[in-house]
PDB file of C-alpha atoms in Angstrom:
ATOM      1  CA  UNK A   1       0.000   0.000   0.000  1.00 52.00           C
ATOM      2  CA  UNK A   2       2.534   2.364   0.773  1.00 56.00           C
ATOM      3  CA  UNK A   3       3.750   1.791  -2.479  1.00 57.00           C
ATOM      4  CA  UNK A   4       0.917   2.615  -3.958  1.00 57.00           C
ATOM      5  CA  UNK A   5       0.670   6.269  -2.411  1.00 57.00           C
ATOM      6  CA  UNK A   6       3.752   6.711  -3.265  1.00 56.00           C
ATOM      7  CA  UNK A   7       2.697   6.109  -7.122  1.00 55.00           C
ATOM      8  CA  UNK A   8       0.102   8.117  -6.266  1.00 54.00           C
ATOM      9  CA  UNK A   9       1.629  10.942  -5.133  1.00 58.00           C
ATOM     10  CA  UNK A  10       4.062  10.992  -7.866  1.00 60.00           C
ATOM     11  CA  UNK A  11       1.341  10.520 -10.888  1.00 62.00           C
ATOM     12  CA  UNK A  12      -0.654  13.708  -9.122  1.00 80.00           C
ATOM     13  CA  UNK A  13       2.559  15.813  -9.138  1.00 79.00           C
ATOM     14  CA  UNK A  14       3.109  14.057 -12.667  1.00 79.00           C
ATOM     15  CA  UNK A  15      -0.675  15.349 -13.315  1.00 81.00           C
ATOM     16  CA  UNK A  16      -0.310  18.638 -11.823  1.00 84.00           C
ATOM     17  CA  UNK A  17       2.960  19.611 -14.227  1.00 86.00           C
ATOM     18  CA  UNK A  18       1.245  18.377 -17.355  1.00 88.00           C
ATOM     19  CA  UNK A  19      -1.879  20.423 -15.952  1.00 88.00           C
ATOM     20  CA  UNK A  20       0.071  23.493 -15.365  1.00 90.00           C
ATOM     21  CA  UNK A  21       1.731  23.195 -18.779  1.00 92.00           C
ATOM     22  CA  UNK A  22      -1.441  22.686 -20.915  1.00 93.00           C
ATOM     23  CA  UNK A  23      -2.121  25.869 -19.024  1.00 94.00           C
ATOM     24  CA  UNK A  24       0.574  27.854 -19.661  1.00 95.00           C
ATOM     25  CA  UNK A  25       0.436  26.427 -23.423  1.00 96.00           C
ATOM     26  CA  UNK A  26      -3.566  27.850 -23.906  1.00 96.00           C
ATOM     27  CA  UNK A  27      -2.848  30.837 -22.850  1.00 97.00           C
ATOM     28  CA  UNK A  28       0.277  31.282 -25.219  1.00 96.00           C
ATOM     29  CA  UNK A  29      -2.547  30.534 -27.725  1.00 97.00           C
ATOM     30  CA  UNK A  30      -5.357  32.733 -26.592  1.00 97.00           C
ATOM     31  CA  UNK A  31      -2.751  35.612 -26.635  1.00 97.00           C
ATOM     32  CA  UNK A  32      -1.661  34.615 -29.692  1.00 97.00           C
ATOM     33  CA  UNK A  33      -5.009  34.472 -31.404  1.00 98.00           C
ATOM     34  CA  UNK A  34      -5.717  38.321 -29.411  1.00 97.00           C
ATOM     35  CA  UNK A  35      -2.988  39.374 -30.878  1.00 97.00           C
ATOM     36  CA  UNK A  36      -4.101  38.012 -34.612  1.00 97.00           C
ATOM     37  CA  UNK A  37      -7.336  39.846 -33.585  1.00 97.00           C
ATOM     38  CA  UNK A  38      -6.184  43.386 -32.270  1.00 97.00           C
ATOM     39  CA  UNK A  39      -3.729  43.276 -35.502  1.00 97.00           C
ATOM     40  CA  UNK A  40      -6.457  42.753 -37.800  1.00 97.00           C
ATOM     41  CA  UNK A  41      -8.537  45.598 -36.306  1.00 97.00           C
ATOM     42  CA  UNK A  42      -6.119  48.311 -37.019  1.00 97.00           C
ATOM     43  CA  UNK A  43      -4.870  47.156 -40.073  1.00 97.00           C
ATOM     44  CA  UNK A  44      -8.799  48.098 -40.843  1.00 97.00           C
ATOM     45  CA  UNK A  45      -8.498  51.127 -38.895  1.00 97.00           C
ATOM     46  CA  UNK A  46      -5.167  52.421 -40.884  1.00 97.00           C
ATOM     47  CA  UNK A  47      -7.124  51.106 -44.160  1.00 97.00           C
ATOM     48  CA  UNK A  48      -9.787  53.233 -43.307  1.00 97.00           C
ATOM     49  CA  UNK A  49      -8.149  56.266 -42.188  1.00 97.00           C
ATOM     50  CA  UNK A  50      -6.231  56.011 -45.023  1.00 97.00           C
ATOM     51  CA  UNK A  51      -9.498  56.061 -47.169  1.00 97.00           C
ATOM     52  CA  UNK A  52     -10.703  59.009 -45.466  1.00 98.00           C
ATOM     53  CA  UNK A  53      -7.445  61.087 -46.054  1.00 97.00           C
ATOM     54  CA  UNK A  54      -7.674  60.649 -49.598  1.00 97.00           C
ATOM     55  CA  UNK A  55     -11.613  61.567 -49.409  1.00 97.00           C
ATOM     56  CA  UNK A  56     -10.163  64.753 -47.161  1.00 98.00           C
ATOM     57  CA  UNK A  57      -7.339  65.417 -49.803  1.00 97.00           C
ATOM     58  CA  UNK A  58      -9.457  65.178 -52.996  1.00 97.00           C
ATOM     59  CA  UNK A  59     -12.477  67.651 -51.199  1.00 97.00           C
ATOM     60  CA  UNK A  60      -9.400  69.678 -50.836  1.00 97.00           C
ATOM     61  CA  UNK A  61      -8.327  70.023 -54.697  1.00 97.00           C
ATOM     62  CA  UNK A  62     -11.859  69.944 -55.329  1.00 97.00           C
ATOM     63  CA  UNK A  63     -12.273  73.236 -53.341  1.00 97.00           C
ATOM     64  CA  UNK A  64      -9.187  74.944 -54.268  1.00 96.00           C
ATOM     65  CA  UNK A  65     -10.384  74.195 -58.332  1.00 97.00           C
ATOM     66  CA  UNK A  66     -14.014  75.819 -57.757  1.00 97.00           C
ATOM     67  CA  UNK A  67     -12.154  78.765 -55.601  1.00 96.00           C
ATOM     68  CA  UNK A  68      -9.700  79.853 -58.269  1.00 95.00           C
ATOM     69  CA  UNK A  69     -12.541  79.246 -61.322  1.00 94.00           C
ATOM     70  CA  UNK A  70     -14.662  81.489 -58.873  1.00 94.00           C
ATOM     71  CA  UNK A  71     -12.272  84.036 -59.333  1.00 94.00           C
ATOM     72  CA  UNK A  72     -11.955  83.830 -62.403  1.00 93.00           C
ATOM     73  CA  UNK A  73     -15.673  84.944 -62.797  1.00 91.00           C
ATOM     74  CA  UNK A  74     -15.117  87.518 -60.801  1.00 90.00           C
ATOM     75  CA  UNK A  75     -12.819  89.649 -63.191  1.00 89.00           C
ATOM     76  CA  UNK A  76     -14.482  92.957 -64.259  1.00 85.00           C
ATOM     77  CA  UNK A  77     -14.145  91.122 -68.038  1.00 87.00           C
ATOM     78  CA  UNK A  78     -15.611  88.326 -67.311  1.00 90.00           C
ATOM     79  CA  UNK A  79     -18.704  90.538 -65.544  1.00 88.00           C
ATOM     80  CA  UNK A  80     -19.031  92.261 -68.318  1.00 87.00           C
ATOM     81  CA  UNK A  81     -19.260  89.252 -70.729  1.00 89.00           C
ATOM     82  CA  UNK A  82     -22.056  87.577 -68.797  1.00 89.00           C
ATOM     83  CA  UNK A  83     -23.654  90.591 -68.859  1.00 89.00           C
ATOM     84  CA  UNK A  84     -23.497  90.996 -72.529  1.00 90.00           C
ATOM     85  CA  UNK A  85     -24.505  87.273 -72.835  1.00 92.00           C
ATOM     86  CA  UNK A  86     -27.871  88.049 -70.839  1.00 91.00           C
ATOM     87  CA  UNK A  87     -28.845  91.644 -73.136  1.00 90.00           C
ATOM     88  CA  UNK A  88     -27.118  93.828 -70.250  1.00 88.00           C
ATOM     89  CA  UNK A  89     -24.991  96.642 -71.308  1.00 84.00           C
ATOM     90  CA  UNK A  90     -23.381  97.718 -68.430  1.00 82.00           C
ATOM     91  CA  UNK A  91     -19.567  98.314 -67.410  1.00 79.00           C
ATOM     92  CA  UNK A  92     -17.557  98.213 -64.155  1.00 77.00           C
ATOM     93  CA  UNK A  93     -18.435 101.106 -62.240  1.00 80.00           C
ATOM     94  CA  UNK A  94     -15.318 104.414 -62.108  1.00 79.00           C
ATOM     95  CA  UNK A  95     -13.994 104.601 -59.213  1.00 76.00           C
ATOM     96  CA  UNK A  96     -15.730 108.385 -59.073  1.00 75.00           C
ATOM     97  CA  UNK A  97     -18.909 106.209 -59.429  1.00 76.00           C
ATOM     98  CA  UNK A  98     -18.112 103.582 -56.161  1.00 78.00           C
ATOM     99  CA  UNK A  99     -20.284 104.647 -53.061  1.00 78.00           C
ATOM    100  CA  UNK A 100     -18.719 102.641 -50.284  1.00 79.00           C
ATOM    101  CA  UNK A 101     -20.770 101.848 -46.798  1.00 82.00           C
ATOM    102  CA  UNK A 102     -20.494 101.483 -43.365  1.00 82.00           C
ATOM    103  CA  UNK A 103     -22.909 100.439 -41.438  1.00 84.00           C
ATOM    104  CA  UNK A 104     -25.817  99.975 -43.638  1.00 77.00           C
ATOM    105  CA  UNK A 105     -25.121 103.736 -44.816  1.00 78.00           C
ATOM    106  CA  UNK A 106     -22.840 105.669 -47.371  1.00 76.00           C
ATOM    107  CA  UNK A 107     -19.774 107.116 -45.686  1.00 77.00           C
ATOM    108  CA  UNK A 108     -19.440 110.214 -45.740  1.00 76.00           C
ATOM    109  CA  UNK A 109     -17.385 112.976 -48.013  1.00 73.00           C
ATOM    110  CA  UNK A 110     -17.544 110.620 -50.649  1.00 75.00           C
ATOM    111  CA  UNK A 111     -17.089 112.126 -54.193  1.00 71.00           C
ATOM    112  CA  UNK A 112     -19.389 109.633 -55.869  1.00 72.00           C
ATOM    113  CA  UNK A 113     -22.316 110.283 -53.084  1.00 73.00           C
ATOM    114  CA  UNK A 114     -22.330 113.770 -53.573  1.00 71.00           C
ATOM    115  CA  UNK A 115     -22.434 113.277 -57.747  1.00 74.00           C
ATOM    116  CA  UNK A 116     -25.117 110.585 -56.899  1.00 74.00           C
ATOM    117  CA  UNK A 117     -27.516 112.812 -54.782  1.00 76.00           C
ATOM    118  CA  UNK A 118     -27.337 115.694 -57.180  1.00 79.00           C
ATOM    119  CA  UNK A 119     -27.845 113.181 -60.025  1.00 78.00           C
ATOM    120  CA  UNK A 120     -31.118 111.864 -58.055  1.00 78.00           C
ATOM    121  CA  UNK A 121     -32.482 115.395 -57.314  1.00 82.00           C
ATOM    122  CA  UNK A 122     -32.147 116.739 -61.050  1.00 81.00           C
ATOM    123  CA  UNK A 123     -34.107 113.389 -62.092  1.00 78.00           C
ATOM    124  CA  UNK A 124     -37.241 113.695 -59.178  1.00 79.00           C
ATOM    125  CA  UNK A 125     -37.134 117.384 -59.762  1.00 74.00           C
ATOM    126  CA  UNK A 126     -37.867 117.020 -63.561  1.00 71.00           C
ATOM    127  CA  UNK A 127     -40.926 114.961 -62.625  1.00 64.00           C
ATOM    128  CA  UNK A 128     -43.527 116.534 -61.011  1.00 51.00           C
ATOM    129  CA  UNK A 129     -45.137 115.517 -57.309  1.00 51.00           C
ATOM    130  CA  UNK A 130     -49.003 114.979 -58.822  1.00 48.00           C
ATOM    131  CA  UNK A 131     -47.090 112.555 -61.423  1.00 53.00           C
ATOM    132  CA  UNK A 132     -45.520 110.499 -59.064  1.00 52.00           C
ATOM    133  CA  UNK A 133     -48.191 109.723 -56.958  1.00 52.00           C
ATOM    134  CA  UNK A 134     -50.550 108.249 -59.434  1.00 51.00           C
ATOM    135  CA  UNK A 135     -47.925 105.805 -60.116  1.00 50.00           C
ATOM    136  CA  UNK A 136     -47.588 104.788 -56.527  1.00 50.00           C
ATOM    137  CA  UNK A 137     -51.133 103.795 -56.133  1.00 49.00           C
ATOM    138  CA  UNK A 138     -51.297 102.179 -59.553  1.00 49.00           C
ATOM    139  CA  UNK A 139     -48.327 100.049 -57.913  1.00 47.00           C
ATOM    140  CA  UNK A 140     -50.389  99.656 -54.506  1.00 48.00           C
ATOM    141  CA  UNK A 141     -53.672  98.698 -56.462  1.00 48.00           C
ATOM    142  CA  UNK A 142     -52.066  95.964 -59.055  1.00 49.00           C
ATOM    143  CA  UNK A 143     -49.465  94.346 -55.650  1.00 46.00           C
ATOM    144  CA  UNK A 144     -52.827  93.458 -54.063  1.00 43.00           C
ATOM    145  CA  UNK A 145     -54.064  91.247 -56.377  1.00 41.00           C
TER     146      UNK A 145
END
């Protein structure tokens, strides 16, 4: 019998080692599969931010295109050539002509606001009072309807 413990004993301690290794030997393979896992995931995540710069980057030559052909519409020739194209004969404005505000109202002492007033008062003074009025309420009356 005592031999038999003995056994015993030493299979259990045999048994525990082997037990401890398996052990040790899943986990090595859980981490290793985690690792797999995690390594996966941000190769997506770099895949995907990398997507998104290039989204970022072509929004960016996209806007820098429309801002400089915006520009380019905004040259007094190019003005003037819509303008023809839609019956419009007008030109850029002198400088003498420019009436620049502040505030919702012309500053004042400007060359082109005086020129502009006078201009305004010669045209209303040429028409009468009892001929502008008329027109008003012919306005008012055909608005209503």
């Amino acid at each position: 019998m005592r031999k038999n413990r003995k056994m015993s004993k030493k299979m259990s301690v045999m048994a525990t080692n082997t037990l401890r290794f398996g052990a040790i030997l899943l986990s090595f393979f859980v981490m290793v599969i985690l690792y797999i896992l995690s390594l996966h995931s941000c190769t997506q995540l770099q895949n995907q931010k990398g997507a998104r710069e290039r989204d970022i980057a072509k929004l960016d030559d996209a806007l820098l295109r429309e801002s400089t052909r915006w520009e380019e519409l905004k040259t007094p020739e190019k003005i003037e050539g819509a303008l023809l194209r839609h019956g419009l004969a007008m030109k850029t404005p002198r400088a003498d002509q420019i009436v620049r505000m502040e505030n919702g109202s012309p500053r004042r002492g400007q060359i082109s606001l005086a020129k502009a007033k006078a201009r305004n008062e010669a045209i209303l003074g040429s028409v009468s009072a009892s001929a502008r009025k008329p027109a008003r309420a012919a306005y008012r009356r055909t608005s209503r309807r």
